[in-house]
PDB file of C-alpha atoms in Angstrom:
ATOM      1  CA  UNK J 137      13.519 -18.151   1.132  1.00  0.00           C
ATOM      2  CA  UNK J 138       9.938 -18.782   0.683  1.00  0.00           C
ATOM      3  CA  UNK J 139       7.488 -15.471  -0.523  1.00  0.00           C
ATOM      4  CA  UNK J 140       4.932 -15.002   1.277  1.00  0.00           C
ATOM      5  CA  UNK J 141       1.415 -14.599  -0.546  1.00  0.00           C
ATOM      6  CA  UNK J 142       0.350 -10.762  -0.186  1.00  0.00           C
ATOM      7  CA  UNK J 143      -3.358 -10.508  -0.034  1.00  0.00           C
ATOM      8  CA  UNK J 144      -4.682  -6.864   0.001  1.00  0.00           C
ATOM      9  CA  UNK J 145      -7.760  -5.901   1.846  1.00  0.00           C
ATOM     10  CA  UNK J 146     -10.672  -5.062  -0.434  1.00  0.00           C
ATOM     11  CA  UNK J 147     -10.290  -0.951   0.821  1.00  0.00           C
ATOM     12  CA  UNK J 148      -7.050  -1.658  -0.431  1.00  0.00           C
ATOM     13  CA  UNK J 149      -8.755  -2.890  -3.719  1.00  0.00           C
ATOM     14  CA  UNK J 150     -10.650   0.428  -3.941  1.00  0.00           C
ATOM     15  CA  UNK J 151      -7.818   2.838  -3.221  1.00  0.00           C
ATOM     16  CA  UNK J 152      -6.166   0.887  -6.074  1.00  0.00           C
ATOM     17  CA  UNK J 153      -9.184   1.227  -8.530  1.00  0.00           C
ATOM     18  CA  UNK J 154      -9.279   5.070  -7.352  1.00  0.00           C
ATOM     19  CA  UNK J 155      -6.075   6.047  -7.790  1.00  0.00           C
ATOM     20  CA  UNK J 156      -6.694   4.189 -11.617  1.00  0.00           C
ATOM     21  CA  UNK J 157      -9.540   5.952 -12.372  1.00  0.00           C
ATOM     22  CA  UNK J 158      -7.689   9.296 -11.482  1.00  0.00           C
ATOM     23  CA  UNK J 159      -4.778   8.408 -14.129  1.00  0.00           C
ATOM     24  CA  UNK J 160      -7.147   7.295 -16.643  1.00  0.00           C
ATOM     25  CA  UNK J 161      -9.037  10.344 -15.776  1.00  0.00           C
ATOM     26  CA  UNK J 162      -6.421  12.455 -16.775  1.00  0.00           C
ATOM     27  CA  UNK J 163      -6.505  10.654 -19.975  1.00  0.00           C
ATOM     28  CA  UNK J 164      -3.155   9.197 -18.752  1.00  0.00           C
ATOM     29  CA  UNK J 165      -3.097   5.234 -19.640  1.00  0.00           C
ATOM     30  CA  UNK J 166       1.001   4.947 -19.802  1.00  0.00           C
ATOM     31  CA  UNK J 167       0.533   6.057 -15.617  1.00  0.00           C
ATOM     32  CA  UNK J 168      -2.064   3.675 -15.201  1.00  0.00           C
ATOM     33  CA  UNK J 169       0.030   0.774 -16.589  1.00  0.00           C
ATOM     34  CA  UNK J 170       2.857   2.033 -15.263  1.00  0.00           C
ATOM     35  CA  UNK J 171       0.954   2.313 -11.430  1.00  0.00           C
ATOM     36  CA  UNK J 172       0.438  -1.092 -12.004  1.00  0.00           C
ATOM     37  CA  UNK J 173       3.621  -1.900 -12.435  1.00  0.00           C
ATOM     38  CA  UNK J 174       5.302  -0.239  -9.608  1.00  0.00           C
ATOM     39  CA  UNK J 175       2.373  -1.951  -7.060  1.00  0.00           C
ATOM     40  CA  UNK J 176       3.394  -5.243  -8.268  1.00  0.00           C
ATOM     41  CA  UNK J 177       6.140  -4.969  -7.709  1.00  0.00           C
ATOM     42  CA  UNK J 178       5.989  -3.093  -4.305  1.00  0.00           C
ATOM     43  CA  UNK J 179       3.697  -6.696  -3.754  1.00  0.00           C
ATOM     44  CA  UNK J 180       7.148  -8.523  -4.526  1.00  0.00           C
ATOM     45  CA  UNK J 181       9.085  -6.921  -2.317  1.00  0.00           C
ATOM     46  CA  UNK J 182       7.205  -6.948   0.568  1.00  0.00           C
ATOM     47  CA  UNK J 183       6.088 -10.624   0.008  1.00  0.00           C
ATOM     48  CA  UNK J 184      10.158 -11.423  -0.108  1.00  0.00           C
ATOM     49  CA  UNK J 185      10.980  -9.126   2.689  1.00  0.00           C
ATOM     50  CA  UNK J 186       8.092  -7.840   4.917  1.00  0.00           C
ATOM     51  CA  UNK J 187      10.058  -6.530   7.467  1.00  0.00           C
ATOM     52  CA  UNK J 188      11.275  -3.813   4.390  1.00  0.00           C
ATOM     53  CA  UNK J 189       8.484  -1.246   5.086  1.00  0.00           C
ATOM     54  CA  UNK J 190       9.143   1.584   7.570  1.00  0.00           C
ATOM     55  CA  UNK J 191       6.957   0.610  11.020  1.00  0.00           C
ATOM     56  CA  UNK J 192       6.480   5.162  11.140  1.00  0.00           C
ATOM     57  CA  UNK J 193       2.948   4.761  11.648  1.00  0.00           C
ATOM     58  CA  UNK J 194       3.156   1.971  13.712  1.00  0.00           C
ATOM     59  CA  UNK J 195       3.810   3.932  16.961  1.00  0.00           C
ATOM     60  CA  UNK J 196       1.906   6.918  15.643  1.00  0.00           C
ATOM     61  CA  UNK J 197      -1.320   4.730  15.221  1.00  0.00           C
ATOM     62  CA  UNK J 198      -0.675   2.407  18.076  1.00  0.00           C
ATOM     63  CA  UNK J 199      -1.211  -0.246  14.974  1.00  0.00           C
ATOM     64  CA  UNK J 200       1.524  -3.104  16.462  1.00  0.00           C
ATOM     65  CA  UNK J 201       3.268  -4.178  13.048  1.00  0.00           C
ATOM     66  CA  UNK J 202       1.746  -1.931  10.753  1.00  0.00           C
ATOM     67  CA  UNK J 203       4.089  -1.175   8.110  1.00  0.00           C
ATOM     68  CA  UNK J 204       4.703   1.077   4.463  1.00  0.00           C
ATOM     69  CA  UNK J 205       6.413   0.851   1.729  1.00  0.00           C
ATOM     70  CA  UNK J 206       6.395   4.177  -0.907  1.00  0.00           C
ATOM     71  CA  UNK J 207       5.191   3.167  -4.446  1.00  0.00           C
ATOM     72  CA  UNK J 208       8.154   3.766  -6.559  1.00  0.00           C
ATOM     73  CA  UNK J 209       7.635   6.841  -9.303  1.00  0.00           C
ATOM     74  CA  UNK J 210       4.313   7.462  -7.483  1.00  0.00           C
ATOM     75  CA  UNK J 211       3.045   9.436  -4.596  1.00  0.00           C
ATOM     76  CA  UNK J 212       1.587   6.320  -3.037  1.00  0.00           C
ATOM     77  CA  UNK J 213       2.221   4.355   0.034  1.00  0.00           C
ATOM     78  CA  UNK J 214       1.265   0.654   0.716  1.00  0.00           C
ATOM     79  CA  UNK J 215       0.343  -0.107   3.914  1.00  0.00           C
ATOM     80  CA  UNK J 216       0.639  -3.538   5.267  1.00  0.00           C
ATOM     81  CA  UNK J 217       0.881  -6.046   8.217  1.00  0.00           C
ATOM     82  CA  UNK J 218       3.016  -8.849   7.904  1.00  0.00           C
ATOM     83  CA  UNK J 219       0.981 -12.054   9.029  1.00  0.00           C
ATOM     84  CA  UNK J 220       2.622 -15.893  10.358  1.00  0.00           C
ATOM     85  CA  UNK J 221       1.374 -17.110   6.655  1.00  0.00           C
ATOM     86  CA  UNK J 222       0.889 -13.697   4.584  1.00  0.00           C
ATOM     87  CA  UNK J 223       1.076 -10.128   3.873  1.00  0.00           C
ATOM     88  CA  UNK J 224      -2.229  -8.140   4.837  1.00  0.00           C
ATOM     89  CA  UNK J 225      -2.297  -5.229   2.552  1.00  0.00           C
ATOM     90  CA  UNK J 226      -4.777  -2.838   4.711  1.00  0.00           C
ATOM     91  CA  UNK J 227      -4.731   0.335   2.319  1.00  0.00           C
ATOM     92  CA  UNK J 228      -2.690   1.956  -0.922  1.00  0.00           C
ATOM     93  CA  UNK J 229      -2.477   6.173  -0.199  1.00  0.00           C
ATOM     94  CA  UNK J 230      -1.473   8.933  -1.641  1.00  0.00           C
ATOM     95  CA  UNK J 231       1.058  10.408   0.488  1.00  0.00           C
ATOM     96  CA  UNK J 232      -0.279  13.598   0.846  1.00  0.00           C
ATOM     97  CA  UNK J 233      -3.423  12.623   2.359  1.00  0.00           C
ATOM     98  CA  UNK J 234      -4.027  12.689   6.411  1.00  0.00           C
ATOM     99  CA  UNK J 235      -2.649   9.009   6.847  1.00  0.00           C
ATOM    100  CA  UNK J 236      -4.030   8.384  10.508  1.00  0.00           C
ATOM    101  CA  UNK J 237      -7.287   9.863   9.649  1.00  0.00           C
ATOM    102  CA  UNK J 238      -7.493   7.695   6.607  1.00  0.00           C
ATOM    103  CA  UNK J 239      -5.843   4.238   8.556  1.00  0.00           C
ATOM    104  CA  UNK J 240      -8.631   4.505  11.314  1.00  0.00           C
ATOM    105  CA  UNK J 241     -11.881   4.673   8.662  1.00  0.00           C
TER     106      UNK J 241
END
């Protein structure tokens, strides 16, 4: 089985460096790290098996092949479309937030 490279978007950069800056914020360095941790691998798994995330938003967004995977430990969701050569990683939210408003901007 061959991964396939995941490549996130560079919103998906910022929601990244956000969600960071709120953990370091809190004067909370073991979550950062440990945020880090769980996207990589969250990154793994959907560059082994793309077809893993739940395609919920998919219909809901009229977004053909958009997919999620939950952050494990963390209220985050990674939101992705698998590609012929790659995983496009469009955003990184925090579950509680309006997804389809946020998915459209």
């Amino acid at each position: 089985m061959n991964d396939k490279p995941v490549i996130p978007r560079s919103q998906a950069n910022r929601d990244v460096e956000q969600a960071l800056d709120f953990y370091l914020g809190q004067d909370a360095p073991d979550a950062a790290l440990n945020f880090i941790d769980a996207l990589e691998a969250a990154y793994n798994q959907i560059g082994q098996f793309p077809v893993a995330g739940s395609p919920r938003y998919d219909h809901e967004l009229n977004l053909p092949g958009l997919r999620f995977l939950p952050l494990h430990g963390f209220p985050h969701l990674v939101f992705y479309v698998e590609q012929d050569d790659y995983v496009d990683v469009w955003r990184v939210l925090h579950a509680r937030q309006d997804i389809p408003s946020w998915m459209i901007d």
